[in-house]
Amino acid sequence: MIKVLLAEDQVMVRQGLKAMIEVDEEIEVTGEADNGRQAVVLCEKQLFDVAVLDIRMPEMDGIEAAKVLRSRFPHLKILMLTTFDDNQYVMDALKLGVSGYMLKDGDTESLIRSIKSALKGGLSLQDQVAAKVMPALLENEEKVTIDPTLTPRERAILKCIGEGLSNKEMAERLGLSVGTVKNQTSQILDKLELRDRTQLAIYAIRHRLV
Amino acid sequence: MIKVLLAEDQVMVRQGLKAMIEVDEEIEVTGEADNGRQAVVLCEKQLFDVAVLDIRMPEMDGIEAAKVLRSRFPHLKILMLTTFDDNQYVMDALKLGVSGYMLKDGDTESLIRSIKSALKGGLSLQDQVAAKVMPALLENEEKVTIDPTLTPRERAILKCIGEGLSNKEMAERLGLSVGTVKNQTSQILDKLELRDRTQLAIYAIRHRLV
DNA sequence: TTACAAATATTACTTTAGTCACTTTTTCTT
DNA sequence: AAGAAAAAGTGACTAAAGTAATATTTGTAA
């Protein structure tokens, strides 16, 4: 029997969810909470397999509760259940390692499926949530092209600037005079239409040179 | 009627999939291909709503095919269907913007659900696939804590530096005198044990302040 | 070799950044 | 309301960055 903790502040909704979940005879709601704090307290007294948490709750919200539960009860699987598919919430939840992020408008089946999937180590995301979050996650992965008119030497200098070196340090590392480094830097500023080394450093990082 | 293109080199498997999919009377397999190249050729002749591609195929594999189809037929939804949940494959596919990545061991229902979800702009990932891929994606998101001894004002300045502003520009934006900005900057340099604004900009970016 | 271009160097100069000691203003506390 | 503490400002100074014109070196193609 799968023991589920249901944390949701609106009693009506909670009753509804409970009924929905218990349609499946392998699952049983053995604990109910009005807010995050209560959920944590309950977990300290009872053993649950899965916690279903609403994001928006008084006193302690779902994200906070998830954070606490994660660290205190590592075996407990957590499902976030909410009406909002706010990107930031989803990201926060995923970072905490929850086993699912479901919208309340989903069908009964999918909630039951998610509960069972969570226990098998799965991660359930509703399709529309996944579609929204994925681009944001992949953003960090994109590669950017750097100005091709830069010579190898200039790239080297740009890279150094991106590491925060001073002209003197660069001159030493590259075996050049400080004057040359300055001149080169001016060249780069010209080509990239930037103003100072700080902007160059930003450019270098954003273009994955460092 | 949803028109599906099925690309899968093993005839038996293809037949099976076709039968599975067509259980649903809203969906029809109106094209079949042995490999990626054929799939592309078919798409040039016929109109499809969804392309279901096996990853491993002779001549042109699913990833390659997806790449081509994506650019030539932007409206076409693509589902990758494979026996392997190799992380790299999944990532590659997601970067291409496919609408789903399904394992062949899934049930009929979920494939049909994914086809319909794809048309609504959803992104279907089987739970076990999502669970595997997510950690890799979140890695790039690692949260970095920024020095808590920084005051809000100092953070604001640090943020500006990370955007490449000069002292004068910052003074204007924040309604401060240039002198104050300089002093604050010195403070920040002190606290973070850095040397100049370039290093501050690097810090700001690396700590996701900008 | 000459001639030319590219990379490097030198010098002199201007501007911006950064430090420091100290003052003024604002804000909060008791 | 007095006084402490934080935030903002001033001015004078030094160091570093950035500009520009011009020179030196070096490789290489005519």
GROMACS .gro file of C-alpha atoms (C1' of nucleotides) in nm:
model
  480
    1MET     CA    1   0.000   0.000   0.000
    2ILE     CA    2   0.136   0.340  -0.099
    3LYS     CA    3   0.105   0.592   0.183
    4VAL     CA    4   0.043   0.945   0.064
    5LEU     CA    5   0.061   1.274   0.251
    6LEU     CA    6  -0.162   1.541   0.104
    7ALA     CA    7  -0.077   1.904   0.180
    8GLU     CA    8  -0.324   2.156   0.045
    9ASP     CA    9  -0.484   2.445   0.226
   10GLN     CA   10  -0.822   2.449   0.058
   11VAL     CA   11  -1.025   2.179   0.225
   12MET     CA   12  -1.259   2.125  -0.066
   13VAL     CA   13  -0.976   2.078  -0.308
   14ARG     CA   14  -0.803   1.847  -0.068
   15GLN     CA   15  -1.111   1.631  -0.030
   16GLY     CA   16  -1.142   1.617  -0.405
   17LEU     CA   17  -0.783   1.516  -0.453
   18LYS     CA   18  -0.811   1.255  -0.183
   19ALA     CA   19  -1.111   1.101  -0.351
   20MET     CA   20  -0.934   1.111  -0.687
   21ILE     CA   21  -0.623   0.945  -0.557
   22GLU     CA   22  -0.799   0.677  -0.358
   23VAL     CA   23  -0.978   0.557  -0.667
   24ASP     CA   24  -0.669   0.344  -0.704
   25GLU     CA   25  -0.671   0.073  -0.443
   26GLU     CA   26  -0.296   0.059  -0.409
   27ILE     CA   27  -0.287   0.412  -0.280
   28GLU     CA   28  -0.405   0.550   0.050
   29VAL     CA   29  -0.398   0.904   0.187
   30THR     CA   30  -0.275   0.849   0.541
   31GLY     CA   31  -0.207   1.212   0.625
   32GLU     CA   32  -0.348   1.554   0.544
   33ALA     CA   33  -0.205   1.898   0.613
   34ASP     CA   34  -0.322   2.257   0.579
   35ASN     CA   35   0.021   2.401   0.520
   36GLY     CA   36   0.387   2.319   0.483
   37ARG     CA   37   0.469   2.330   0.849
   38GLN     CA   38   0.199   2.080   0.935
   39ALA     CA   39   0.323   1.856   0.659
   40VAL     CA   40   0.670   1.854   0.808
   41VAL     CA   41   0.534   1.781   1.155
   42LEU     CA   42   0.328   1.493   1.022
   43CYS     CA   43   0.629   1.343   0.849
   44GLU     CA   44   0.812   1.340   1.176
   45LYS     CA   45   0.538   1.129   1.333
   46GLN     CA   46   0.433   0.907   1.048
   47LEU     CA   47   0.595   0.729   0.758
   48PHE     CA   48   0.491   0.828   0.409
   49ASP     CA   49   0.597   0.714   0.066
   50VAL     CA   50   0.493   1.019  -0.128
   51ALA     CA   51   0.412   1.376  -0.032
   52VAL     CA   52   0.185   1.575  -0.259
   53LEU     CA   53   0.238   1.944  -0.192
   54ASP     CA   54   0.052   2.247  -0.314
   55ILE     CA   55   0.288   2.533  -0.399
   56ARG     CA   56   0.074   2.807  -0.250
   57MET     CA   57   0.000   2.746   0.114
   58PRO     CA   58  -0.011   2.971   0.419
   59GLU     CA   59   0.264   2.965   0.684
   60MET     CA   60   0.508   2.758   0.486
   61ASP     CA   61   0.471   2.723   0.112
   62GLY     CA   62   0.527   2.411  -0.090
   63ILE     CA   63   0.876   2.498  -0.208
   64GLU     CA   64   0.994   2.564   0.144
   65ALA     CA   65   0.829   2.248   0.270
   66ALA     CA   66   0.984   2.047  -0.011
   67LYS     CA   67   1.324   2.183   0.084
   68VAL     CA   68   1.284   2.074   0.443
   69LEU     CA   69   1.134   1.736   0.361
   70ARG     CA   70   1.407   1.664   0.107
   71SER     CA   71   1.680   1.711   0.360
   72ARG     CA   72   1.512   1.538   0.653
   73PHE     CA   73   1.344   1.250   0.474
   74PRO     CA   74   1.550   1.167   0.168
   75HIS     CA   75   1.345   0.859   0.081
   76LEU     CA   76   1.022   1.049   0.066
   77LYS     CA   77   0.916   1.125  -0.290
   78ILE     CA   78   0.768   1.467  -0.347
   79LEU     CA   79   0.513   1.577  -0.601
   80MET     CA   80   0.436   1.942  -0.648
   81LEU     CA   81   0.078   2.010  -0.738
   82THR     CA   82  -0.029   2.355  -0.838
   83THR     CA   83  -0.243   2.568  -1.064
   84PHE     CA   84   0.050   2.780  -1.174
   85ASP     CA   85   0.313   2.675  -1.418
   86ASP     CA   86   0.533   2.968  -1.330
   87ASN     CA   87   0.875   2.896  -1.477
   88GLN     CA   88   1.063   3.000  -1.168
   89TYR     CA   89   0.860   2.774  -0.942
   90VAL     CA   90   0.917   2.480  -1.168
   91MET     CA   91   1.289   2.544  -1.182
   92ASP     CA   92   1.312   2.585  -0.806
   93ALA     CA   93   1.121   2.264  -0.755
   94LEU     CA   94   1.331   2.071  -1.002
   95LYS     CA   95   1.648   2.193  -0.841
   96LEU     CA   96   1.523   2.053  -0.514
   97GLY     CA   97   1.489   1.719  -0.683
   98VAL     CA   98   1.116   1.671  -0.665
   99SER     CA   99   0.968   1.375  -0.848
  100GLY     CA  100   0.705   1.569  -1.034
  101TYR     CA  101   0.537   1.897  -1.100
  102MET     CA  102   0.173   1.854  -1.189
  103LEU     CA  103  -0.093   2.102  -1.277
  104LYS     CA  104  -0.425   2.065  -1.099
  105ASP     CA  105  -0.613   2.071  -1.425
  106GLY     CA  106  -0.471   1.731  -1.510
  107ASP     CA  107  -0.680   1.417  -1.501
  108THR     CA  108  -0.700   1.171  -1.215
  109GLU     CA  109  -0.513   0.908  -1.404
  110SER     CA  110  -0.204   1.118  -1.453
  111LEU     CA  111  -0.180   1.202  -1.085
  112ILE     CA  112  -0.202   0.836  -0.993
  113ARG     CA  113   0.047   0.750  -1.262
  114SER     CA  114   0.286   1.015  -1.127
  115ILE     CA  115   0.263   0.884  -0.775
  116LYS     CA  116   0.355   0.538  -0.891
  117SER     CA  117   0.621   0.669  -1.125
  118ALA     CA  118   0.777   0.870  -0.845
  119LEU     CA  119   0.826   0.556  -0.642
  120LYS     CA  120   1.011   0.399  -0.932
  121GLY     CA  121   1.247   0.696  -0.948
  122GLY     CA  122   1.071   0.868  -1.234
  123LEU     CA  123   1.018   1.237  -1.284
  124SER     CA  124   0.678   1.344  -1.407
  125LEU     CA  125   0.624   1.669  -1.583
  126GLN     CA  126   0.309   1.751  -1.765
  127ASP     CA  127   0.375   1.804  -2.133
  128GLN     CA  128   0.291   2.170  -2.133
  129VAL     CA  129   0.512   2.233  -1.832
  130ALA     CA  130   0.803   2.048  -1.988
  131ALA     CA  131   0.761   2.242  -2.308
  132LYS     CA  132   0.784   2.569  -2.120
  133VAL     CA  133   1.075   2.485  -1.897
  134MET     CA  134   1.298   2.308  -2.143
  135PRO     CA  135   1.397   2.612  -2.349
  136ALA     CA  136   1.507   2.793  -2.035
  137LEU     CA  137   1.719   2.498  -1.932
  138LEU     CA  138   1.876   2.457  -2.272
  139GLU     CA  139   1.958   2.825  -2.296
  140ASN     CA  140   2.268   2.773  -2.091
  141GLU     CA  141   2.380   2.521  -2.346
  142GLU     CA  142   2.382   2.732  -2.657
  143LYS     CA  143   2.717   2.811  -2.811
  144VAL     CA  144   2.783   3.157  -2.941
  145THR     CA  145   3.005   3.258  -3.228
  146ILE     CA  146   3.278   3.503  -3.157
  147ASP     CA  147   3.383   3.776  -3.397
  148PRO     CA  148   3.585   3.606  -3.674
  149THR     CA  149   3.793   3.915  -3.751
  150LEU     CA  150   3.983   3.871  -3.426
  151THR     CA  151   4.335   3.739  -3.475
  152PRO     CA  152   4.459   3.449  -3.261
  153ARG     CA  153   4.667   3.690  -3.055
  154GLU     CA  154   4.369   3.911  -2.999
  155ARG     CA  155   4.165   3.614  -2.890
  156ALA     CA  156   4.435   3.520  -2.645
  157ILE     CA  157   4.428   3.867  -2.497
  158LEU     CA  158   4.051   3.871  -2.486
  159LYS     CA  159   4.061   3.542  -2.300
  160CYS     CA  160   4.306   3.683  -2.047
  161ILE     CA  161   4.087   3.985  -1.992
  162GLY     CA  162   3.801   3.746  -1.935
  163GLU     CA  163   4.007   3.590  -1.659
  164GLY     CA  164   4.056   3.926  -1.496
  165LEU     CA  165   4.423   3.978  -1.568
  166SER     CA  166   4.581   4.324  -1.573
  167ASN     CA  167   4.782   4.446  -1.871
  168LYS     CA  168   5.104   4.375  -1.687
  169GLU     CA  169   5.003   4.020  -1.603
  170MET     CA  170   4.899   3.958  -1.960
  171ALA     CA  171   5.225   4.099  -2.093
  172GLU     CA  172   5.411   3.854  -1.874
  173ARG     CA  173   5.200   3.556  -1.959
  174LEU     CA  174   5.209   3.621  -2.333
  175GLY     CA  175   5.565   3.749  -2.349
  176LEU     CA  176   5.471   4.091  -2.479
  177SER     CA  177   5.535   4.445  -2.363
  178VAL     CA  178   5.268   4.624  -2.171
  179GLY     CA  179   5.242   4.875  -2.453
  180THR     CA  180   5.165   4.606  -2.706
  181VAL     CA  181   4.900   4.460  -2.485
  182LYS     CA  182   4.740   4.801  -2.458
  183ASN     CA  183   4.748   4.849  -2.832
  184GLN     CA  184   4.599   4.509  -2.895
  185THR     CA  185   4.331   4.575  -2.643
  186SER     CA  186   4.243   4.895  -2.824
  187GLN     CA  187   4.224   4.697  -3.147
  188ILE     CA  188   3.983   4.451  -2.992
  189LEU     CA  189   3.770   4.727  -2.844
  190ASP     CA  190   3.752   4.877  -3.190
  191LYS     CA  191   3.652   4.556  -3.361
  192LEU     CA  192   3.391   4.459  -3.107
  193GLU     CA  193   3.271   4.817  -3.069
  194LEU     CA  194   3.308   4.812  -2.696
  195ARG     CA  195   3.447   5.068  -2.458
  196ASP     CA  196   3.665   4.916  -2.192
  197ARG     CA  197   3.814   4.596  -2.061
  198THR     CA  198   3.519   4.535  -1.833
  199GLN     CA  199   3.291   4.508  -2.130
  200LEU     CA  200   3.549   4.288  -2.296
  201ALA     CA  201   3.549   4.055  -1.998
  202ILE     CA  202   3.172   4.034  -2.015
  203TYR     CA  203   3.192   3.961  -2.386
  204ALA     CA  204   3.453   3.692  -2.328
  205ILE     CA  205   3.241   3.513  -2.072
  206ARG     CA  206   2.915   3.543  -2.260
  207HIS     CA  207   3.083   3.400  -2.567
  208ARG     CA  208   3.221   3.111  -2.369
  209LEU     CA  209   3.582   3.210  -2.426
  210VAL     CA  210   3.643   3.153  -2.060
  211MET     CA  211  -0.737   1.344  -3.891
  212ILE     CA  212  -0.380   1.350  -3.767
  213LYS     CA  213  -0.134   1.245  -4.036
  214VAL     CA  214   0.167   1.060  -3.903
  215LEU     CA  215   0.494   0.972  -4.071
  216LEU     CA  216   0.657   0.664  -3.925
  217ALA     CA  217   1.032   0.622  -3.978
  218GLU     CA  218   1.173   0.297  -3.844
  219ASP     CA  219   1.403   0.055  -4.023
  220GLN     CA  220   1.278  -0.272  -3.876
  221VAL     CA  221   0.968  -0.363  -4.071
  222MET     CA  222   0.818  -0.576  -3.798
  223VAL     CA  223   0.853  -0.306  -3.541
  224ARG     CA  224   0.712  -0.054  -3.782
  225GLN     CA  225   0.409  -0.265  -3.847
  226GLY     CA  226   0.358  -0.307  -3.477
  227LEU     CA  227   0.382   0.063  -3.412
  228LYS     CA  228   0.149   0.141  -3.695
  229ALA     CA  229  -0.112  -0.096  -3.557
  230MET     CA  230  -0.065   0.052  -3.209
  231ILE     CA  231  -0.104   0.408  -3.326
  232GLU     CA  232  -0.402   0.345  -3.549
  233VAL     CA  233  -0.600   0.205  -3.260
  234ASP     CA  234  -0.694   0.568  -3.216
  235GLU     CA  235  -0.930   0.670  -3.490
  236GLU     CA  236  -0.814   1.027  -3.500
  237ILE     CA  237  -0.469   0.922  -3.610
  238GLU     CA  238  -0.358   0.776  -3.938
  239VAL     CA  239  -0.014   0.666  -4.055
  240THR     CA  240   0.002   0.816  -4.403
  241GLY     CA  241   0.370   0.759  -4.466
  242GLU     CA  242   0.636   0.504  -4.375
  243ALA     CA  243   1.012   0.524  -4.418
  244ASP     CA  244   1.306   0.288  -4.372
  245ASN     CA  245   1.552   0.558  -4.285
  246GLY     CA  246   1.598   0.929  -4.228
  247ARG     CA  247   1.665   1.016  -4.588
  248GLN     CA  248   1.344   0.854  -4.702
  249ALA     CA  249   1.157   1.035  -4.431
  250VAL     CA  250   1.284   1.368  -4.558
  251VAL     CA  251   1.194   1.280  -4.916
  252LEU     CA  252   0.845   1.181  -4.811
  253CYS     CA  253   0.794   1.506  -4.626
  254GLU     CA  254   0.878   1.694  -4.941
  255LYS     CA  255   0.598   1.518  -5.125
  256GLN     CA  256   0.334   1.482  -4.860
  257LEU     CA  257   0.202   1.683  -4.571
  258PHE     CA  258   0.234   1.535  -4.223
  259ASP     CA  259   0.138   1.660  -3.881
  260VAL     CA  260   0.375   1.449  -3.679
  261ALA     CA  261   0.689   1.253  -3.762
  262VAL     CA  262   0.780   0.961  -3.539
  263LEU     CA  263   1.150   0.886  -3.584
  264ASP     CA  264   1.361   0.602  -3.460
  265ILE     CA  265   1.702   0.722  -3.345
  266ARG     CA  266   1.898   0.436  -3.492
  267MET     CA  267   1.843   0.399  -3.861
  268PRO     CA  268   2.071   0.325  -4.157
  269GLU     CA  269   2.177   0.596  -4.404
  270MET     CA  270   2.052   0.889  -4.200
  271ASP     CA  271   1.979   0.851  -3.833
  272GLY     CA  272   1.692   1.002  -3.643
  273ILE     CA  273   1.884   1.295  -3.500
  274GLU     CA  274   2.013   1.398  -3.841
  275ALA     CA  275   1.670   1.357  -3.991
  276ALA     CA  276   1.513   1.560  -3.712
  277LYS     CA  277   1.764   1.837  -3.778
  278VAL     CA  278   1.675   1.853  -4.145
  279LEU     CA  279   1.302   1.825  -4.088
  280ARG     CA  280   1.309   2.093  -3.821
  281SER     CA  281   1.463   2.348  -4.053
  282ARG     CA  282   1.264   2.261  -4.365
  283PHE     CA  283   0.926   2.193  -4.212
  284PRO     CA  284   0.897   2.402  -3.898
  285HIS     CA  285   0.534   2.313  -3.841
  286LEU     CA  286   0.599   1.943  -3.836
  287LYS     CA  287   0.607   1.800  -3.486
  288ILE     CA  288   0.873   1.543  -3.421
  289LEU     CA  289   0.871   1.253  -3.177
  290MET     CA  290   1.184   1.053  -3.119
  291LEU     CA  291   1.117   0.691  -3.047
  292THR     CA  292   1.397   0.465  -2.936
  293THR     CA  293   1.506   0.182  -2.716
  294PHE     CA  294   1.798   0.378  -2.575
  295ASP     CA  295   1.770   0.651  -2.321
  296ASP     CA  296   2.127   0.760  -2.381
  297ASN     CA  297   2.166   1.099  -2.218
  298GLN     CA  298   2.349   1.254  -2.507
  299TYR     CA  299   2.085   1.151  -2.757
  300VAL     CA  300   1.813   1.297  -2.545
  301MET     CA  301   1.999   1.623  -2.503
  302ASP     CA  302   2.071   1.648  -2.873
  303ALA     CA  303   1.711   1.582  -2.955
  304LEU     CA  304   1.583   1.835  -2.703
  305LYS     CA  305   1.817   2.098  -2.839
  306LEU     CA  306   1.665   2.044  -3.178
  307GLY     CA  307   1.330   2.118  -3.028
  308VAL     CA  308   1.158   1.785  -3.072
  309SER     CA  309   0.820   1.740  -2.912
  310GLY     CA  310   0.896   1.418  -2.736
  311TYR     CA  311   1.142   1.145  -2.665
  312MET     CA  312   0.970   0.813  -2.602
  313LEU     CA  313   1.104   0.473  -2.516
  314LYS     CA  314   0.969   0.185  -2.718
  315ASP     CA  315   0.886  -0.009  -2.405
  316GLY     CA  316   0.612   0.235  -2.327
  317ASP     CA  317   0.248   0.150  -2.365
  318THR     CA  318   0.031   0.227  -2.666
  319GLU     CA  319  -0.163   0.486  -2.479
  320SER     CA  320   0.134   0.701  -2.398
  321LEU     CA  321   0.249   0.711  -2.760
  322ILE     CA  322  -0.093   0.820  -2.873
  323ARG     CA  323  -0.108   1.072  -2.593
  324SER     CA  324   0.228   1.210  -2.698
  325ILE     CA  325   0.123   1.250  -3.058
  326LYS     CA  326  -0.176   1.451  -2.953
  327SER     CA  327   0.020   1.645  -2.696
  328ALA     CA  328   0.283   1.734  -2.955
  329LEU     CA  329   0.020   1.897  -3.171
  330LYS     CA  330  -0.084   2.111  -2.878
  331GLY     CA  331   0.272   2.231  -2.831
  332GLY     CA  332   0.352   1.995  -2.548
  333LEU     CA  333   0.677   1.816  -2.482
  334SER     CA  334   0.652   1.454  -2.376
  335LEU     CA  335   0.926   1.284  -2.187
  336GLN     CA  336   0.880   0.951  -2.026
  337ASP     CA  337   0.925   0.979  -1.654
  338GLN     CA  338   1.240   0.773  -1.640
  339VAL     CA  339   1.395   0.972  -1.922
  340ALA     CA  340   1.310   1.301  -1.755
  341ALA     CA  341   1.456   1.178  -1.430
  342LYS     CA  342   1.784   1.096  -1.601
  343VAL     CA  343   1.820   1.407  -1.809
  344MET     CA  344   1.713   1.667  -1.560
  345PRO     CA  345   2.018   1.649  -1.334
  346ALA     CA  346   2.245   1.705  -1.633
  347LEU     CA  347   2.045   2.007  -1.739
  348LEU     CA  348   2.034   2.154  -1.393
  349GLU     CA  349   2.407   2.122  -1.353
  350ASN     CA  350   2.454   2.437  -1.558
  351GLU     CA  351   2.216   2.603  -1.322
  352GLU     CA  352   2.414   2.539  -1.008
  353LYS     CA  353   2.329   2.805  -0.769
  354VAL     CA  354   2.609   3.013  -0.642
  355THR     CA  355   2.580   3.207  -0.326
  356ILE     CA  356   2.693   3.562  -0.339
  357ASP     CA  357   2.872   3.717  -0.048
  358PRO     CA  358   2.604   3.793   0.214
  359THR     CA  359   2.799   4.083   0.363
  360LEU     CA  360   2.719   4.291   0.055
  361THR     CA  361   2.455   4.555   0.119
  362PRO     CA  362   2.167   4.597  -0.128
  363ARG     CA  363   2.329   4.908  -0.266
  364GLU     CA  364   2.654   4.728  -0.317
  365ARG     CA  365   2.474   4.450  -0.496
  366ALA     CA  366   2.311   4.705  -0.723
  367ILE     CA  367   2.648   4.850  -0.809
  368LEU     CA  368   2.799   4.508  -0.862
  369LYS     CA  369   2.516   4.430  -1.098
  370CYS     CA  370   2.579   4.748  -1.295
  371ILE     CA  371   2.947   4.667  -1.322
  372GLY     CA  372   2.846   4.328  -1.452
  373GLU     CA  373   2.655   4.506  -1.723
  374GLY     CA  374   2.962   4.702  -1.822
  375LEU     CA  375   2.860   5.045  -1.700
  376SER     CA  376   3.116   5.312  -1.618
  377ASN     CA  377   3.116   5.491  -1.284
  378LYS     CA  378   2.949   5.791  -1.441
  379GLU     CA  379   2.673   5.585  -1.595
  380MET     CA  380   2.614   5.405  -1.268
  381ALA     CA  381   2.600   5.732  -1.078
  382GLU     CA  382   2.330   5.850  -1.314
  383ARG     CA  383   2.129   5.532  -1.305
  384LEU     CA  384   2.140   5.502  -0.929
  385GLY     CA  385   2.117   5.870  -0.853
  386LEU     CA  386   2.450   5.885  -0.674
  387SER     CA  387   2.762   6.094  -0.715
  388VAL     CA  388   3.055   5.948  -0.901
  389GLY     CA  389   3.259   5.968  -0.584
  390THR     CA  390   3.013   5.756  -0.392
  391VAL     CA  391   3.010   5.501  -0.665
  392LYS     CA  392   3.387   5.482  -0.649
  393ASN     CA  393   3.381   5.444  -0.274
  394GLN     CA  394   3.122   5.172  -0.289
  395THR     CA  395   3.317   4.995  -0.556
  396SER     CA  396   3.622   5.002  -0.333
  397GLN     CA  397   3.412   4.853  -0.055
  398ILE     CA  398   3.298   4.571  -0.276
  399LEU     CA  399   3.651   4.504  -0.397
  400ASP     CA  400   3.756   4.484  -0.035
  401LYS     CA  401   3.479   4.245   0.068
  402LEU     CA  402   3.521   4.014  -0.227
  403GLU     CA  403   3.899   4.040  -0.217
  404LEU     CA  404   3.924   4.137  -0.580
  405ARG     CA  405   4.133   4.398  -0.754
  406ASP     CA  406   3.940   4.587  -1.016
  407ARG     CA  407   3.604   4.629  -1.182
  408THR     CA  408   3.686   4.375  -1.448
  409GLN     CA  409   3.717   4.106  -1.187
  410LEU     CA  410   3.396   4.235  -1.032
  411ALA     CA  411   3.217   4.200  -1.365
  412ILE     CA  412   3.341   3.843  -1.392
  413TYR     CA  413   3.223   3.773  -1.038
  414ALA     CA  414   2.884   3.925  -1.110
  415ILE     CA  415   2.829   3.708  -1.414
  416ARG     CA  416   2.958   3.388  -1.259
  417HIS     CA  417   2.731   3.440  -0.963
  418ARG     CA  418   2.436   3.496  -1.191
  419LEU     CA  419   2.382   3.852  -1.078
  420VAL     CA  420   2.348   3.946  -1.440
  421DT     C1'  421   6.771   4.217  -5.268
  422DT     C1'  422   6.382   4.519  -5.225
  423DA     C1'  423   5.953   4.603  -5.072
  424DC     C1'  424   5.559   4.534  -4.806
  425DA     C1'  425   5.264   4.386  -4.450
  426DA     C1'  426   5.199   4.227  -4.003
  427DA     C1'  427   5.325   4.202  -3.535
  428DT     C1'  428   5.553   4.427  -3.174
  429DA     C1'  429   5.750   4.832  -2.931
  430DT     C1'  430   5.817   5.307  -2.766
  431DT     C1'  431   5.669   5.740  -2.610
  432DA     C1'  432   5.379   6.083  -2.469
  433DC     C1'  433   4.939   6.195  -2.349
  434DT     C1'  434   4.427   6.182  -2.171
  435DT     C1'  435   4.088   5.962  -1.928
  436DT     C1'  436   3.903   5.658  -1.603
  437DA     C1'  437   3.943   5.383  -1.202
  438DG     C1'  438   4.068   5.316  -0.740
  439DT     C1'  439   4.238   5.480  -0.257
  440DC     C1'  440   4.207   5.748   0.145
  441DA     C1'  441   4.102   6.075   0.487
  442DC     C1'  442   3.744   6.338   0.609
  443DT     C1'  443   3.262   6.579   0.594
  444DT     C1'  444   2.775   6.588   0.543
  445DT     C1'  445   2.331   6.385   0.539
  446DT     C1'  446   1.999   6.052   0.652
  447DT     C1'  447   1.800   5.704   0.923
  448DC     C1'  448   1.711   5.450   1.310
  449DT     C1'  449   1.716   5.380   1.804
  450DT     C1'  450   1.648   5.472   2.287
  451DA     C1'  451   1.525   6.512   2.074
  452DA     C1'  452   2.012   6.333   2.118
  453DG     C1'  453   2.328   6.043   1.949
  454DA     C1'  454   2.505   5.649   1.700
  455DA     C1'  455   2.543   5.424   1.277
  456DA     C1'  456   2.480   5.383   0.810
  457DA     C1'  457   2.476   5.593   0.358
  458DA     C1'  458   2.630   5.945   0.058
  459DG     C1'  459   2.955   6.297  -0.075
  460DT     C1'  460   3.409   6.570  -0.143
  461DG     C1'  461   3.872   6.649  -0.289
  462DA     C1'  462   4.324   6.529  -0.362
  463DC     C1'  463   4.606   6.189  -0.498
  464DT     C1'  464   4.810   5.751  -0.749
  465DA     C1'  465   4.778   5.393  -1.058
  466DA     C1'  466   4.602   5.179  -1.440
  467DA     C1'  467   4.372   5.182  -1.872
  468DG     C1'  468   4.309   5.355  -2.320
  469DT     C1'  469   4.463   5.651  -2.744
  470DA     C1'  470   4.753   5.787  -3.106
  471DA     C1'  471   5.144   5.867  -3.375
  472DT     C1'  472   5.548   5.669  -3.491
  473DA     C1'  473   5.932   5.335  -3.493
  474DT     C1'  474   6.138   4.863  -3.508
  475DT     C1'  475   6.147   4.392  -3.621
  476DT     C1'  476   6.038   3.994  -3.898
  477DG     C1'  477   5.866   3.697  -4.247
  478DT     C1'  478   5.773   3.655  -4.722
  479DA     C1'  479   5.657   3.739  -5.201
  480DA     C1'  480   5.804   3.996  -5.620
   0.00000   0.00000   0.00000
